[in-house]
Every structure is written in C-alpha cells, then in structure tokens.
C-alpha cells in the first residue's frame, strides 16, 4: 500500500520529507486500520501543485462526458484529480502495489457562496479519478479551508465546530480563518508548529466529529480501506 498525495503548500500536505499536518492526518487515519505508518516506512510520495498542473496541461486528453454536466468552476478540481490519477497508475505499475491517491485542495468558499459549491468540487475530484479508471481516489476538500479543521481542535476543543465551515475562506477578509488561527496561536501557523500540535496530541483528527467536510474525507478513505479488507476498529 502506497500513498500518493498532492496539496497546496507547506502548511497542508507539505513536501517530500517535509510533510505537513494534512499528511499526518491522512497517515493517522490509515494507522488506525493498518497499525503501521506509511510515512515512517517511506511508502508515500508528495506531488507539488505545480507539477500536477504541468501534467494536467501536457498529458491529459479530452474525454467525452456525454450525459454529465460539468460546471466550469469545478474544472480545476477535475483536471487535478485526473492528473493525480495518471501518476497513481504509473506508481502502481512501477511499485507493483496498491496506490491510494489523495488530492487535497481548499474549497475556498465564502459565507455568502452557494452551499452546493463544496459538494460540486468534491464530486469533481471523484469524477476526475473515475475518468482515469482510478476507483480508490480520495478527495480531501476542507470547507472552506483546512484552518477550519485546525481551529476546531485548538480553539474550540472539538465542540460545536460546524459553524467554522461557513466562515470566509478569503485570506484578505478581516476575520479570515487564517487570521483567526494566527490570532489564537499568537504566531504564524507554520508547518512545524502544526505538526508539533499533532505530535503532542492537541490536534487529533479522530476527535473532530461535527465537520461535514472532514467527515466526508474520513468516510471516503475508510471506504477505500474497506475495499482493501483492512479491519475497522473504534477510534
């Protein structure tokens, strides 16, 4: 089993050998089923946002999508998923093992945006994986941004967190989630700081239970692990 991950930068998925908090989230959710860390045994690869964009531009072929309406604003998510799926097939053939691609992208919605927007983007990722015949792909799409998940743990102590998903995802907003997080921490929310919070048990993915966008990620990853016949356990 091998993880193929793509994120937006250092503070979420991170880079190879400099992993971010979202990679730790993914790894921890797999550990509860596999009982070992794929990251620690180097069974993972992180693909940069730029690299994925280049693959999408140079390698993706137009596909017929008869009978399916595909919203223009979700095309970015769809193309990124298709590009990651291509890489997943290459890695699976090379490594001769099952590769689980996980695409992390912030939804970046605002409180006034259409409520269906997040669902459209998440479905576009699933559609993109499916278009390249990858059936075990996992969307990791925070609503509106991963800072909402982190604030749930560090500031709200895992209680009544769902309203955070309706906050502004615009970093220029006076009350943006990024500003709220840094105000709570009293310092920039760096990759190192957030990783330390996870390692110290202060930022636990299993305790965040009332945020639909995170629940959707966990349930989808569990579905993939079910297909690999990894036993479920209470966690």
XYZ file of C-alpha atoms in Angstrom:
235
model
C 0.000 0.000 0.000
C 1.333 3.390 -1.032
C 0.049 6.964 -0.613
C 0.251 9.443 -3.473
C -0.545 12.902 -2.141
C -0.935 16.366 -3.597
C -1.624 19.545 -1.669
C -1.294 23.285 -1.976
C 1.779 24.041 0.103
C 3.933 23.587 3.184
C 1.203 24.216 5.744
C -1.121 21.461 4.495
C 0.317 18.397 2.712
C 3.880 19.714 2.705
C 6.700 18.281 0.598
C 8.593 15.013 0.458
C 10.490 14.547 3.764
C 8.972 17.829 4.990
C 5.428 16.663 5.487
C 2.629 18.931 6.626
C -0.245 18.447 9.077
C -2.696 17.156 6.471
C -0.272 14.364 5.576
C -0.140 13.480 9.261
C -3.954 13.463 9.313
C -4.028 11.051 6.390
C -1.353 8.809 7.860
C -3.042 8.697 11.275
C -6.362 7.732 9.727
C -4.660 4.857 7.894
C -2.714 3.757 11.002
C -5.921 3.010 12.902
C -6.664 0.360 10.268
C -3.203 -0.835 9.194
C -1.409 -0.458 12.576
C 1.665 0.993 10.908
C 2.687 4.330 9.418
C 3.105 4.504 5.668
C 5.002 7.763 6.119
C 7.537 6.269 8.526
C 8.359 3.427 6.131
C 8.577 5.903 3.232
C 5.596 4.431 1.381
C 4.353 7.772 0.164
C 5.062 10.414 -2.436
C 4.050 14.063 -2.458
C 3.372 15.731 -5.794
C 3.562 19.512 -5.858
C 0.707 21.650 -7.090
C 2.938 22.965 -9.883
C 3.982 19.509 -11.031
C 0.375 18.362 -11.129
C -0.648 21.432 -13.126
C 2.086 20.702 -15.677
C 0.903 17.117 -16.039
C -2.684 18.286 -16.464
C -1.583 20.656 -19.228
C 0.726 18.287 -21.094
C -0.725 14.799 -20.651
C -4.488 14.992 -20.236
C -6.523 14.096 -23.293
C -10.067 15.415 -23.833
C -12.692 12.947 -22.696
C -16.293 12.638 -23.748
C -18.621 13.336 -20.832
C -21.968 12.728 -22.507
C -24.934 12.977 -20.224
C -22.965 14.723 -17.490
C -22.951 18.452 -16.909
C -19.623 19.629 -15.557
C -19.597 23.085 -14.017
C -16.853 25.348 -15.281
C -15.728 26.423 -11.796
C -15.018 22.807 -10.802
C -12.854 22.019 -13.836
C -9.697 22.817 -11.860
C -10.516 20.085 -9.341
C -11.469 17.631 -12.077
C -8.227 18.146 -14.027
C -6.084 17.912 -10.909
C -7.728 14.614 -9.980
C -7.215 13.215 -13.479
C -3.539 14.206 -13.413
C -3.020 12.618 -9.994
C -4.818 9.502 -11.222
C -2.358 9.214 -14.128
C 0.519 9.345 -11.681
C -1.195 6.793 -9.442
C -1.363 4.327 -12.319
C 2.319 4.885 -13.081
C 3.333 4.398 -9.448
C 1.172 1.296 -9.082
C 2.750 -0.292 -12.150
C 6.262 0.626 -11.034
C 5.885 -0.419 -7.401
C 3.528 -3.349 -8.027
C 1.368 -2.337 -5.104
C -1.940 -0.590 -4.463
C -1.616 3.183 -4.646
C -4.126 5.429 -2.885
C -4.148 8.929 -4.414
C -5.344 11.706 -2.096
C -5.980 15.139 -3.575
C -6.023 17.968 -1.041
C -7.418 21.299 -2.176
C -9.101 24.003 -0.093
C -12.661 24.680 -1.210
C -12.020 28.412 -0.591
C -15.701 29.220 -0.356
C -17.121 32.237 1.442
C -20.035 32.505 3.834
C -22.158 34.027 1.059
C -21.313 31.443 -1.610
C -23.625 28.737 -2.905
C -23.897 25.951 -0.363
C -23.627 23.349 -3.072
C -20.216 24.606 -4.203
C -18.161 22.422 -1.877
C -20.113 19.313 -2.908
C -19.611 20.154 -6.591
C -15.854 20.471 -6.146
C -15.582 17.271 -4.144
C -17.652 15.395 -6.727
C -15.438 16.803 -9.482
C -12.433 15.183 -7.801
C -14.221 11.840 -7.633
C -15.254 12.231 -11.281
C -11.672 13.017 -12.257
C -10.349 9.873 -10.586
C -13.090 7.805 -12.188
C -12.378 9.265 -15.636
C -8.900 7.713 -15.457
C -10.236 4.412 -14.073
C -8.935 5.014 -10.559
C -11.625 3.842 -8.146
C -9.736 4.262 -4.877
C -9.025 8.004 -5.083
C -9.781 10.184 -2.069
C -10.799 13.870 -2.130
C -9.598 15.890 0.864
C -11.506 19.141 0.423
C -11.845 21.250 3.590
C -14.745 23.694 3.679
C -13.725 26.388 3.276
C -10.050 25.807 4.274
C -8.002 23.475 6.441
C -7.701 26.226 9.055
C -11.324 25.463 9.962
C -10.370 21.907 10.955
C -7.375 23.129 12.929
C -9.348 25.800 14.769
C -11.896 23.157 15.709
C -9.239 21.308 17.673
C -7.000 24.052 19.008
C -9.525 26.795 19.819
C -12.933 25.150 20.024
C -11.667 21.976 21.734
C -13.696 19.842 19.311
C -17.085 21.323 20.312
C -19.651 22.979 18.019
C -17.249 23.206 15.085
C -19.643 23.043 12.143
C -20.179 26.847 12.007
C -16.481 27.186 11.101
C -17.294 25.685 7.709
C -19.438 28.748 6.951
C -16.672 31.259 7.705
C -14.926 33.200 4.974
C -12.220 31.372 3.069
C -10.802 34.653 1.747
C -7.445 35.351 3.424
C -7.949 39.080 2.787
C -11.067 39.139 4.948
C -10.587 40.884 8.336
C -11.948 37.758 10.031
C -10.438 35.156 7.753
C -9.846 31.699 9.188
C -6.102 32.138 8.682
C -6.125 35.358 10.733
C -8.294 33.733 13.413
C -5.871 30.827 13.704
C -2.804 33.025 13.949
C -4.555 35.256 16.481
C -5.326 32.200 18.603
C -1.769 30.871 18.334
C -0.139 34.264 18.776
C 2.256 33.413 15.956
C 2.223 32.200 12.328
C 0.651 28.769 11.821
C 3.750 27.157 10.333
C 4.103 23.565 9.206
C 6.442 22.844 12.105
C 4.122 24.323 14.712
C 1.052 22.448 13.476
C 2.989 19.199 13.211
C 4.100 19.638 16.824
C 0.493 20.156 17.911
C -0.423 16.857 16.243
C 2.552 15.028 17.751
C 1.621 16.332 21.209
C -1.962 15.092 20.827
C -3.508 18.572 20.738
C -4.713 18.251 17.153
C -6.418 14.875 16.792
C -8.304 14.056 13.592
C -10.329 11.354 15.333
C -11.889 13.844 17.762
C -13.184 16.200 15.075
C -16.606 14.703 14.522
C -19.009 17.521 13.601
C -17.390 18.985 10.492
C -19.048 17.503 7.371
C -16.111 18.196 5.050
C -13.690 16.289 7.291
C -16.207 13.521 7.884
C -16.569 13.121 4.112
C -12.808 12.680 3.797
C -12.626 10.135 6.615
C -15.588 8.138 5.311
C -14.171 8.032 1.785
C -10.740 6.907 3.000
C -12.436 4.252 5.148
C -14.383 3.084 2.104
C -11.120 2.651 0.193
C -9.527 0.809 3.115
C -12.615 -1.398 3.359
C -12.048 -2.417 -0.244
C -8.517 -3.421 0.765
C -10.080 -5.559 3.507
C -8.412 -3.694 6.358
C -10.489 -4.278 9.515
C -12.440 -1.405 11.025
C -11.863 -0.507 14.667
C -13.345 2.016 17.048
C -11.078 5.014 17.320
